[in-house]
Amino acid sequence: MLEWNDLDPHRLERVVQMLLRDELGDSVTAIDGAGGDEAQDMRWDSPDGLVIFEVKSFCGRLVTSQRRQVKRSLARAVNLHAPTRWVLITRSVPTPKELAWLTGLIDIAPGVALEWWGRDWLDRRIAGRHDLISYIEGETYGLLERARQFNMEQAVLASGDDLSQRLDALLERGDEISPYWRWEFSSGPRGRMRTLMPRHPEAPVDDPISITPTFYFPADDPEARDIADRLRETLEVGGEVAIPGRYVSRFDVVAASEATQRLLGDDDRAGDLELLSIPVTQGFPLQASLTLQPSTADRPAVTLPVTFTRRVGGSHGSTMLGADASDALAVRLVLREDGTVRGQLHVTLRSVAGRRPHEVLPALQFLATLQPGDRLTLCAGPAELGGFQADTTWPDDLGPLCRLVGALVALQRHLRTLIPIPTEELSQDVVRDLLSVADALSGERAQLPYTALSAKVVPGGVPRFLASIAEAGGALYITHSAEFVLDGRSYTVSGLATYAPRIRLANRAELAANRNSPGEQVAWFEPVDDEHWYLIRSVLEHAAADDGFASAG
């Protein structure tokens, strides 16, 4: 057991606070006596009424001055707080005579149950609490046990079970270092990580930890200036920022208690630093809508549903974080509180590669409509959260991206299958063909980029071919399919047709001159009267027939 008499009064009181919280829960409140505790070292709002705990560092028998201290504390507690129970906690064991003296103070505490918890209560509660014993005894605690465990860790691992048992033992020993904090270990995309976690909700108050990083941002380094701006914003209104190690001069972490400082260690901390604000999720999610009111009459108003999921804060305001339904559009509402409340709305398009096109298309259409001078209104139901004026122009490639995603939606609808937005870069020809097919499937005529169309004529079939083509020309209609390969997967789109309303056979004279040639001939068609070739949706089922055509291309 511990030598309670060797403890300084402050550490004794802190240990009692933790023992009471373990026994009675977090509803036990510790009172800082630096400014006067008003006769209550700790208080507990129990189901039967208020309980006041008074901790005295008495070691032996009560002397007259100590009895006066007890009576004074009891009288003040009764007058100020009217408790139903008052508990005296000391590291001495009361004698029957001392217990009788305490219970005899009923004249100054009428109706109050008086109790005395001494060393026997402390010993029972501290038994098995290696974390508290480590906190009390400091660095020398369990030296032989730690040495034994170190020797065991140097032994060869015999099996996975052996590894698991040793890890469990080490983690258990690690949990004994501090009664306030513990390390939580995990693995993720960034490798092995350890997170400092409070052992109870009051740990940040009872044993605060100060983190003091020192940064160096060269004035002639554009990246450094950008990171410095993002760091400033994170500190002022919340958020997150990653700072490369070359900009971190020092990183000091200091705990209030010696036990937690040992848990943190004194090793030099180097490397990249990432600062993240702790999010508040109470009151979220918050469903909202973002409405775009164009500044010109040629564009319609557009509304996009958004959902805010959390809030972060800093020294000068807070930030609400959310996204649209597809999570492709990140939305940040920044509220600065520096004398007056000023709001800023930040909208960021995340990568859409690999996402489902029908999910992200509304967000892309919203952004493609947005122009400088347009007004954005953010509402939660009937309540307006803020109004903002757009001050930026989206990149020129947003419009083509929006049209490409719209084309994929049309293909999905026609093929009745999901087609993720490609992660591989598409050639201009593939994008053009996708847009043309989508227009055709939507009932529009998609103008094709070429000026002529060739058709192979089978050997000996030229006379019959020329007889079937009027010299005045006419319309041409050819049904076919289109094939695409996107991210390694093939898609075949049927039900298409190439159509020209007015065409002529451009090389009729050449074909007539070679009508008896035994070889294969090629006929060329071209539009007339300023017409073009078009891709349309097929309206007839065209059966292949031996009419002199071998193929069309």
Coordinates of C-alpha atoms in Angstrom, one line a residue:
M1 CA 0.0 0.0 0.0
L2 CA 1.0 3.6 -0.4
E3 CA 2.6 5.7 2.3
W4 CA -0.2 8.3 2.4
N5 CA 1.7 10.4 5.0
D6 CA 4.4 11.2 2.4
L7 CA 2.0 12.9 0.0
D8 CA 1.8 16.6 -0.2
P9 CA -1.8 18.0 0.5
H10 CA -2.4 19.1 -3.1
R11 CA -1.6 15.6 -4.6
L12 CA -3.7 13.9 -2.0
E13 CA -6.7 16.0 -2.9
R14 CA -6.2 15.3 -6.6
V15 CA -6.0 11.5 -5.9
V16 CA -9.2 11.7 -3.8
Q17 CA -10.9 13.6 -6.7
M18 CA -10.1 10.8 -9.1
L19 CA -11.2 8.1 -6.7
L20 CA -14.5 9.8 -6.1
R21 CA -15.1 10.2 -9.8
D22 CA -14.4 6.5 -10.4
E23 CA -16.9 5.5 -7.6
L24 CA -19.6 8.1 -8.2
G25 CA -19.2 9.1 -11.8
D26 CA -18.5 12.3 -13.6
S27 CA -21.2 14.2 -11.7
V28 CA -18.7 14.8 -8.9
T29 CA -17.4 18.3 -9.3
A30 CA -14.0 19.4 -8.0
I31 CA -13.6 23.0 -6.8
D32 CA -10.4 24.8 -7.3
G33 CA -9.4 26.3 -4.0
A34 CA -6.9 28.8 -5.4
G35 CA -9.5 31.6 -5.1
G36 CA -11.3 30.0 -2.1
D37 CA -13.4 26.8 -2.4
E38 CA -16.2 28.1 -0.2
A39 CA -16.0 25.1 2.1
Q40 CA -16.3 22.4 -0.6
D41 CA -13.3 20.6 -2.0
M42 CA -15.7 18.4 -4.0
R43 CA -19.5 18.3 -4.4
W44 CA -21.8 15.6 -5.7
D45 CA -25.5 16.2 -6.6
S46 CA -26.7 12.7 -5.5
P47 CA -30.2 11.4 -6.0
D48 CA -30.8 12.0 -2.3
G49 CA -29.4 15.6 -2.3
L50 CA -26.1 17.5 -2.2
V51 CA -23.1 15.8 -0.7
I52 CA -20.0 17.9 0.3
F53 CA -16.6 16.3 0.5
E54 CA -13.9 18.0 2.6
V55 CA -10.3 16.7 2.3
K56 CA -7.9 17.3 5.2
S57 CA -4.3 16.3 5.1
F58 CA -4.3 15.2 8.8
C59 CA -1.9 12.3 9.5
G60 CA -2.3 11.5 13.2
R61 CA -4.7 12.2 16.0
L62 CA -6.8 15.3 15.8
V63 CA -5.4 18.2 17.8
T64 CA -7.3 21.2 19.0
S65 CA -6.4 23.4 16.0
Q66 CA -7.4 20.7 13.5
R67 CA -10.8 20.3 15.3
R68 CA -11.4 24.0 14.9
Q69 CA -10.6 23.7 11.1
V70 CA -13.1 20.9 10.7
K71 CA -15.8 22.7 12.7
R72 CA -15.2 25.9 10.6
S73 CA -15.4 24.0 7.3
L74 CA -18.6 22.2 8.3
A75 CA -20.3 25.3 9.5
R76 CA -19.5 27.3 6.3
A77 CA -20.6 24.3 4.1
V78 CA -24.0 24.2 5.9
N79 CA -24.5 27.9 5.8
L80 CA -23.5 28.3 2.1
H81 CA -24.7 25.1 0.5
A82 CA -27.2 23.3 2.8
P83 CA -26.0 19.7 2.0
T84 CA -27.8 16.5 3.1
R85 CA -24.4 14.8 3.7
W86 CA -21.0 16.1 4.7
V87 CA -18.0 13.7 4.4
L88 CA -14.6 14.3 6.0
I89 CA -11.7 12.5 4.2
T90 CA -8.3 12.2 5.9
R91 CA -5.3 9.9 5.6
S92 CA -5.5 9.0 9.3
V93 CA -7.8 6.3 10.7
P94 CA -10.3 7.9 13.1
T95 CA -10.6 6.5 16.6
P96 CA -14.1 5.8 18.1
K97 CA -13.7 8.9 20.2
E98 CA -12.9 11.0 17.2
L99 CA -15.9 9.6 15.3
A100 CA -18.1 10.4 18.2
W101 CA -16.8 13.9 18.3
L102 CA -17.6 14.4 14.6
T103 CA -21.1 13.0 14.8
G104 CA -21.6 15.2 17.9
L105 CA -21.3 18.3 15.7
I106 CA -25.0 17.9 14.8
D107 CA -25.7 21.1 16.7
I108 CA -24.0 23.1 13.9
A109 CA -25.3 20.9 11.2
P110 CA -28.9 19.9 12.0
G111 CA -30.3 17.3 9.6
V112 CA -27.0 16.7 7.9
A113 CA -25.5 13.2 7.8
L114 CA -21.8 13.4 9.0
E115 CA -19.3 10.8 7.8
W116 CA -15.5 10.3 8.2
W117 CA -13.6 8.3 5.5
G118 CA -10.0 7.6 6.6
R119 CA -7.0 5.6 5.4
D120 CA -9.0 2.3 5.2
W121 CA -11.2 3.9 2.6
L122 CA -8.2 5.2 0.7
D123 CA -6.4 1.9 0.8
R124 CA -9.5 0.0 -0.5
R125 CA -10.1 2.4 -3.4
I126 CA -6.4 2.6 -4.5
A127 CA -5.9 -1.1 -4.5
G128 CA -5.2 -2.3 -8.1
R129 CA -5.1 1.3 -9.4
H130 CA -1.6 1.2 -10.9
D131 CA -2.2 4.4 -12.9
L132 CA -2.9 6.4 -9.7
I133 CA 0.0 4.7 -7.8
S134 CA 2.3 5.7 -10.8
Y135 CA 0.9 9.3 -10.6
I136 CA 1.7 9.4 -6.8
E137 CA 5.1 7.7 -6.7
G138 CA 6.4 9.1 -10.0
E139 CA 9.1 7.7 -12.2
T140 CA 10.4 5.0 -9.8
Y141 CA 7.1 3.2 -9.7
G142 CA 7.3 -0.4 -10.7
L143 CA 10.9 -0.3 -11.7
L144 CA 11.5 -4.0 -11.2
E145 CA 8.3 -4.9 -13.1
R146 CA 9.3 -2.7 -16.0
A147 CA 12.8 -4.2 -16.1
R148 CA 11.2 -7.7 -16.1
Q149 CA 8.9 -6.8 -18.9
F150 CA 11.8 -5.2 -20.9
N151 CA 13.7 -8.5 -20.7
M152 CA 10.6 -10.3 -21.9
E153 CA 10.2 -8.0 -25.0
Q154 CA 13.7 -8.9 -26.1
A155 CA 12.8 -12.6 -26.4
V156 CA 12.0 -14.2 -29.7
L157 CA 8.3 -14.1 -30.7
A158 CA 7.0 -17.7 -30.9
S159 CA 3.6 -17.0 -32.4
G160 CA 0.9 -14.5 -33.2
D161 CA -0.7 -15.3 -29.8
D162 CA 2.7 -14.4 -28.2
L163 CA 2.7 -11.1 -30.0
S164 CA -0.8 -10.3 -29.0
Q165 CA -0.1 -11.1 -25.3
R166 CA 3.0 -8.9 -25.3
L167 CA 1.1 -6.0 -26.9
D168 CA -1.7 -6.3 -24.5
A169 CA 0.7 -6.3 -21.6
L170 CA 2.6 -3.3 -22.9
L171 CA -0.7 -1.4 -23.5
E172 CA -1.8 -2.2 -20.0
R173 CA 1.4 -1.0 -18.5
G174 CA 1.1 2.2 -20.7
D175 CA -2.3 2.9 -19.3
E176 CA -0.8 2.9 -15.8
I177 CA 1.5 5.9 -16.5
S178 CA -1.1 8.7 -16.2
P179 CA -4.5 8.8 -14.5
Y180 CA -5.6 11.5 -16.8
W181 CA -4.5 10.6 -20.3
R182 CA -3.7 7.5 -22.4
W183 CA -2.3 6.7 -25.8
E184 CA -4.6 5.0 -28.3
F185 CA -2.8 3.2 -31.2
S186 CA -4.2 2.6 -34.7
S187 CA -3.1 2.0 -38.2
G188 CA -4.3 3.8 -41.3
P189 CA -3.3 5.1 -44.7
R190 CA -0.7 7.3 -43.1
G191 CA 0.9 4.4 -41.2
R192 CA 0.9 3.7 -37.5
M193 CA -0.7 6.5 -35.5
R194 CA -1.1 7.2 -31.8
T195 CA -3.7 9.5 -30.4
L196 CA -3.7 11.1 -27.0
M197 CA -7.1 10.4 -25.4
P198 CA -8.6 11.7 -22.1
R199 CA -9.3 9.0 -19.5
H200 CA -12.4 10.9 -18.3
P201 CA -14.2 14.0 -19.4
E202 CA -12.6 16.3 -16.8
A203 CA -9.0 15.3 -17.8
P204 CA -8.4 18.5 -19.9
V205 CA -9.4 20.6 -16.9
D206 CA -7.7 18.6 -14.2
D207 CA -4.5 18.0 -16.2
P208 CA -4.3 20.5 -19.2
I209 CA -1.7 20.0 -21.9
S210 CA -0.2 23.0 -23.7
I211 CA 1.1 22.6 -27.2
T212 CA 3.4 25.3 -28.5
P213 CA 4.7 24.9 -32.1
T214 CA 7.1 27.5 -33.5
F215 CA 7.0 28.0 -37.3
Y216 CA 9.3 29.7 -39.8
F217 CA 7.7 30.9 -43.0
P218 CA 10.3 32.6 -45.3
A219 CA 8.9 35.7 -46.9
D220 CA 10.3 34.8 -50.3
D221 CA 8.6 31.3 -50.4
P222 CA 5.1 31.4 -52.1
E223 CA 4.2 28.0 -50.6
A224 CA 5.2 29.2 -47.1
R225 CA 3.0 32.3 -47.5
D226 CA 0.0 30.2 -48.6
I227 CA 0.4 27.8 -45.6
A228 CA 0.8 30.7 -43.2
D229 CA -2.5 32.2 -44.5
R230 CA -4.3 28.8 -44.1
L231 CA -2.8 28.4 -40.6
R232 CA -4.0 31.9 -39.6
E233 CA -7.5 31.1 -40.9
T234 CA -7.6 27.7 -39.0
L235 CA -6.6 29.4 -35.8
E236 CA -9.2 32.2 -36.2
V237 CA -12.3 30.3 -37.5
G238 CA -11.4 26.6 -37.3
G239 CA -10.5 24.1 -40.0
E240 CA -7.4 22.1 -40.8
V241 CA -4.0 22.7 -42.2
A242 CA -1.0 20.5 -43.0
I243 CA 2.4 22.1 -42.4
P244 CA 5.5 20.5 -43.9
G245 CA 8.3 19.8 -41.4
R246 CA 10.6 22.3 -43.1
Y247 CA 8.4 25.1 -41.7
V248 CA 8.3 23.7 -38.1
S249 CA 11.2 25.0 -36.0
R250 CA 10.0 23.6 -32.6
F251 CA 7.1 21.6 -31.2
D252 CA 6.8 21.7 -27.4
V253 CA 4.2 19.6 -25.6
V254 CA 3.9 20.2 -21.8
A255 CA 1.5 18.6 -19.4
A256 CA 0.5 20.0 -16.0
S257 CA 1.2 16.7 -14.2
E258 CA 4.5 14.9 -14.0
A259 CA 2.8 11.6 -14.8
T260 CA 1.3 12.8 -18.1
Q261 CA 4.6 14.4 -19.0
R262 CA 6.2 11.0 -18.7
L263 CA 3.4 9.6 -20.9
L264 CA 4.2 12.2 -23.5
G265 CA 7.9 11.7 -23.4
D266 CA 10.7 14.2 -23.9
D267 CA 11.9 13.1 -27.3
D268 CA 12.5 15.7 -30.0
R269 CA 9.4 16.0 -32.1
A270 CA 10.2 16.5 -35.8
G271 CA 8.3 16.0 -39.0
D272 CA 5.2 17.3 -40.7
L273 CA 2.5 18.8 -38.5
E274 CA -1.3 18.7 -39.1
L275 CA -3.6 20.9 -37.1
L276 CA -7.3 20.0 -37.0
S277 CA -10.1 21.8 -35.1
I278 CA -12.2 19.5 -32.9
P279 CA -15.7 19.4 -34.6
V280 CA -18.9 20.0 -32.8
T281 CA -21.7 17.8 -34.1
Q282 CA -24.5 18.7 -31.6
G283 CA -27.4 20.2 -33.6
F284 CA -26.2 18.6 -36.8
P285 CA -26.9 17.5 -39.5
L286 CA -28.5 20.8 -40.7
Q287 CA -30.4 20.5 -44.0
A288 CA -30.1 23.7 -46.1
S289 CA -30.5 24.9 -49.6
L290 CA -28.2 27.1 -51.7
T291 CA -30.0 29.2 -54.3
L292 CA -28.3 31.0 -57.2
Q293 CA -30.0 34.2 -58.4
P294 CA -28.4 35.1 -61.8
S295 CA -27.5 38.7 -62.4
T296 CA -28.7 38.4 -66.0
A297 CA -32.2 37.5 -67.2
D298 CA -30.9 34.9 -69.7
R299 CA -30.2 32.3 -67.0
P300 CA -32.7 30.6 -64.7
A301 CA -32.4 30.5 -60.9
V302 CA -30.9 27.2 -59.6
T303 CA -31.3 25.6 -56.2
L304 CA -28.9 23.0 -54.8
P305 CA -29.6 21.1 -51.5
V306 CA -26.7 21.0 -49.1
T307 CA -26.2 19.4 -45.7
F308 CA -24.0 20.8 -42.9
T309 CA -22.6 18.1 -40.7
R310 CA -20.4 19.8 -38.2
R311 CA -19.0 23.1 -36.9
V312 CA -15.4 24.1 -35.9
G313 CA -14.3 27.3 -34.2
G314 CA -11.3 29.5 -33.5
S315 CA -10.3 32.7 -31.8
H316 CA -12.3 35.0 -34.1
G317 CA -15.3 33.0 -35.2
S318 CA -16.5 29.6 -36.5
T319 CA -17.0 27.6 -39.6
M320 CA -19.9 25.3 -40.6
L321 CA -18.8 22.5 -42.9
G322 CA -21.1 20.6 -45.3
A323 CA -21.5 19.3 -48.8
D324 CA -24.1 18.6 -51.5
A325 CA -25.8 15.2 -51.7
S326 CA -23.0 13.7 -53.8
D327 CA -20.3 15.1 -51.5
A328 CA -18.6 16.4 -54.6
L329 CA -19.2 20.0 -53.7
A330 CA -17.7 21.1 -50.3
V331 CA -19.5 24.1 -48.7
R332 CA -17.9 26.2 -45.9
L333 CA -19.9 28.9 -44.1
V334 CA -17.3 31.1 -42.3
L335 CA -18.7 33.5 -39.6
R336 CA -16.2 36.0 -38.3
E337 CA -16.9 37.7 -35.0
D338 CA -14.5 40.6 -34.7
G339 CA -16.8 43.3 -33.5
T340 CA -19.4 42.6 -36.1
V341 CA -20.5 39.3 -37.6
R342 CA -19.3 38.9 -41.2
G343 CA -20.0 35.8 -43.3
Q344 CA -18.2 34.2 -46.2
L345 CA -19.3 31.3 -48.3
H346 CA -16.7 29.0 -49.8
V347 CA -17.7 26.5 -52.4
T348 CA -15.1 23.9 -53.6
L349 CA -15.4 21.2 -56.2
R350 CA -13.7 18.0 -55.2
S351 CA -12.5 15.5 -57.8
V352 CA -15.4 13.8 -59.6
A353 CA -13.4 11.0 -61.2
G354 CA -14.8 7.6 -60.3
R355 CA -18.1 9.1 -59.0
R356 CA -21.6 8.3 -60.4
P357 CA -22.4 10.9 -63.0
H358 CA -26.1 11.3 -62.1
E359 CA -25.1 12.1 -58.5
V360 CA -22.6 14.9 -59.3
L361 CA -24.4 16.4 -62.3
P362 CA -26.6 18.8 -60.2
A363 CA -23.6 20.3 -58.5
L364 CA -21.7 20.7 -61.8
Q365 CA -24.7 22.4 -63.4
F366 CA -25.0 24.7 -60.5
L367 CA -21.3 25.8 -60.7
A368 CA -21.4 26.0 -64.5
T369 CA -24.3 28.5 -64.2
L370 CA -22.5 30.7 -61.6
Q371 CA -21.0 33.9 -62.8
P372 CA -19.4 36.9 -61.0
G373 CA -22.1 39.3 -59.7
D374 CA -24.7 36.5 -59.1
R375 CA -26.3 36.3 -55.7
L376 CA -26.2 33.2 -53.6
T377 CA -28.7 32.7 -50.8
L378 CA -28.2 30.1 -48.1
C379 CA -31.4 29.0 -46.3
A380 CA -32.3 26.4 -43.6
G381 CA -36.0 25.9 -44.3
P382 CA -37.6 29.3 -44.1
A383 CA -34.7 30.9 -42.3
E384 CA -32.0 32.7 -44.3
L385 CA -28.5 31.9 -43.0
G386 CA -26.9 34.5 -45.3
G387 CA -26.7 36.2 -48.6
F388 CA -23.5 36.4 -50.7
Q389 CA -22.3 37.8 -54.0
A390 CA -20.3 35.6 -56.2
D391 CA -16.8 37.1 -56.9
T392 CA -15.1 34.4 -58.9
T393 CA -15.3 32.7 -62.3
W394 CA -15.0 28.9 -62.5
P395 CA -12.3 27.5 -64.8
D396 CA -13.1 27.3 -68.5
D397 CA -13.0 23.5 -68.4
L398 CA -15.9 23.3 -66.1
G399 CA -18.5 23.7 -68.9
P400 CA -17.0 20.8 -71.0
L401 CA -16.8 18.6 -67.8
C402 CA -20.5 19.4 -67.1
R403 CA -21.4 18.4 -70.7
L404 CA -19.4 15.2 -70.5
V405 CA -21.0 14.2 -67.2
G406 CA -24.4 15.0 -68.7
A407 CA -23.5 12.7 -71.7
L408 CA -22.7 9.9 -69.4
V409 CA -26.0 10.3 -67.6
A410 CA -27.8 9.9 -71.0
L411 CA -25.7 6.8 -71.8
Q412 CA -26.6 5.3 -68.4
R413 CA -30.3 5.9 -69.1
H414 CA -30.1 4.3 -72.5
L415 CA -28.0 1.3 -71.5
R416 CA -29.6 1.0 -68.0
T417 CA -26.3 0.5 -66.3
L418 CA -24.0 2.6 -64.2
I419 CA -21.1 4.3 -66.0
P420 CA -18.6 5.9 -63.5
I421 CA -17.0 9.1 -64.5
P422 CA -13.6 7.9 -66.0
T423 CA -10.5 8.3 -64.0
E424 CA -8.3 8.0 -67.1
E425 CA -7.9 11.1 -69.3
L426 CA -10.1 10.9 -72.4
S427 CA -9.0 12.0 -75.9
Q428 CA -10.8 14.9 -77.6
D429 CA -12.2 12.5 -80.2
V430 CA -13.7 10.2 -77.5
V431 CA -15.2 13.2 -75.7
R432 CA -16.7 14.5 -79.0
D433 CA -18.2 11.1 -79.8
L434 CA -19.7 10.7 -76.3
L435 CA -21.3 14.2 -76.6
S436 CA -22.7 13.4 -80.1
V437 CA -24.2 10.0 -79.0
A438 CA -25.7 11.6 -76.0
D439 CA -27.3 14.4 -78.1
A440 CA -28.7 11.8 -80.5
L441 CA -30.1 9.6 -77.7
S442 CA -31.8 12.8 -76.4
G443 CA -33.6 13.3 -79.7
E444 CA -31.4 16.0 -81.1
R445 CA -29.4 16.0 -84.3
A446 CA -25.7 16.0 -83.5
Q447 CA -23.6 17.5 -86.3
L448 CA -20.7 15.2 -87.2
P449 CA -17.3 16.7 -87.9
Y450 CA -16.5 15.1 -91.3
T451 CA -17.5 16.4 -94.7
A452 CA -17.8 13.2 -96.7
L453 CA -18.8 9.5 -96.2
S454 CA -17.3 6.6 -98.0
A455 CA -19.0 3.3 -98.9
K456 CA -17.4 0.2 -100.4
V457 CA -19.0 -1.3 -103.5
V458 CA -18.6 -5.1 -104.0
P459 CA -16.7 -6.3 -107.1
G460 CA -19.1 -6.3 -110.1
G461 CA -21.7 -4.3 -108.1
V462 CA -21.0 -0.9 -109.6
P463 CA -23.7 -0.9 -112.3
R464 CA -26.4 -1.9 -110.0
F465 CA -25.1 0.6 -107.3
L466 CA -25.2 3.5 -109.8
A467 CA -28.7 2.6 -111.0
S468 CA -29.9 2.7 -107.3
I469 CA -28.5 6.2 -106.7
A470 CA -30.5 9.1 -108.4
E471 CA -28.3 11.6 -110.2
A472 CA -30.2 14.4 -108.4
G473 CA -29.1 13.0 -105.1
G474 CA -31.4 12.5 -102.0
A475 CA -31.3 11.7 -98.3
L476 CA -29.0 9.0 -96.7
Y477 CA -29.9 7.1 -93.6
I478 CA -27.7 4.4 -92.1
T479 CA -28.3 2.6 -88.8
H480 CA -25.4 1.5 -86.7
S481 CA -24.0 1.3 -83.1
A482 CA -21.2 3.1 -81.3
E483 CA -18.6 1.5 -79.0
F484 CA -16.6 3.1 -76.2
V485 CA -14.0 1.9 -73.8
L486 CA -13.9 3.8 -70.5
D487 CA -11.5 2.8 -67.8
G488 CA -11.0 -0.6 -69.5
R489 CA -14.7 -1.4 -69.8
S490 CA -16.5 -1.6 -73.1
Y491 CA -19.9 -0.1 -73.8
T492 CA -21.9 -0.7 -77.0
V493 CA -24.6 1.9 -77.8
S494 CA -27.2 0.7 -80.3
G495 CA -30.2 2.4 -81.8
L496 CA -28.2 5.1 -83.7
A497 CA -28.2 6.3 -87.3
T498 CA -26.1 8.6 -89.5
Y499 CA -28.3 10.9 -91.5
A500 CA -27.9 13.5 -94.2
P501 CA -31.1 15.2 -95.5
R502 CA -29.5 16.1 -98.9
I503 CA -26.4 14.4 -100.4
R504 CA -24.9 13.6 -103.8
L505 CA -22.6 10.9 -105.1
A506 CA -19.4 12.9 -105.5
N507 CA -17.4 10.5 -107.6
R508 CA -20.2 9.2 -109.9
A509 CA -18.1 9.8 -113.1
E510 CA -15.1 7.9 -111.7
L511 CA -17.3 4.9 -110.7
A512 CA -19.0 5.0 -114.2
A513 CA -15.6 4.9 -115.9
N514 CA -14.6 1.8 -113.8
R515 CA -18.0 0.1 -113.8
N516 CA -16.6 -3.1 -115.3
S517 CA -13.5 -3.2 -113.1
P518 CA -13.2 -6.5 -111.3
G519 CA -11.8 -4.9 -108.2
E520 CA -13.6 -3.3 -105.2
Q521 CA -14.6 0.3 -105.6
V522 CA -15.2 3.1 -103.1
A523 CA -18.1 5.6 -103.4
W524 CA -18.0 9.0 -101.8
F525 CA -21.0 10.9 -100.7
E526 CA -21.1 14.6 -99.6
P527 CA -23.9 16.9 -98.4
V528 CA -25.2 19.7 -100.6
D529 CA -27.1 22.9 -100.0
D530 CA -25.1 23.7 -96.9
E531 CA -26.3 20.6 -95.2
H532 CA -24.1 18.3 -92.9
W533 CA -23.9 14.8 -91.6
Y534 CA -25.8 14.2 -88.4
L535 CA -25.9 11.5 -85.8
I536 CA -29.5 10.8 -84.7
R537 CA -31.5 8.3 -82.8
S538 CA -32.7 5.4 -85.0
V539 CA -36.4 5.4 -85.9
L540 CA -36.4 2.4 -88.2
E541 CA -35.0 -1.1 -88.0
H542 CA -32.7 -1.3 -91.0
A543 CA -32.1 -4.9 -92.1
A544 CA -28.9 -5.6 -94.0
A545 CA -29.8 -6.4 -97.6
D546 CA -27.7 -7.4 -100.6
D547 CA -28.3 -4.2 -102.5
G548 CA -24.8 -3.7 -103.8
F549 CA -23.3 -2.3 -100.5
A550 CA -20.7 -4.3 -98.8
S551 CA -20.2 -1.9 -95.9
A552 CA -20.5 1.7 -95.0
G553 CA -17.9 3.8 -93.1

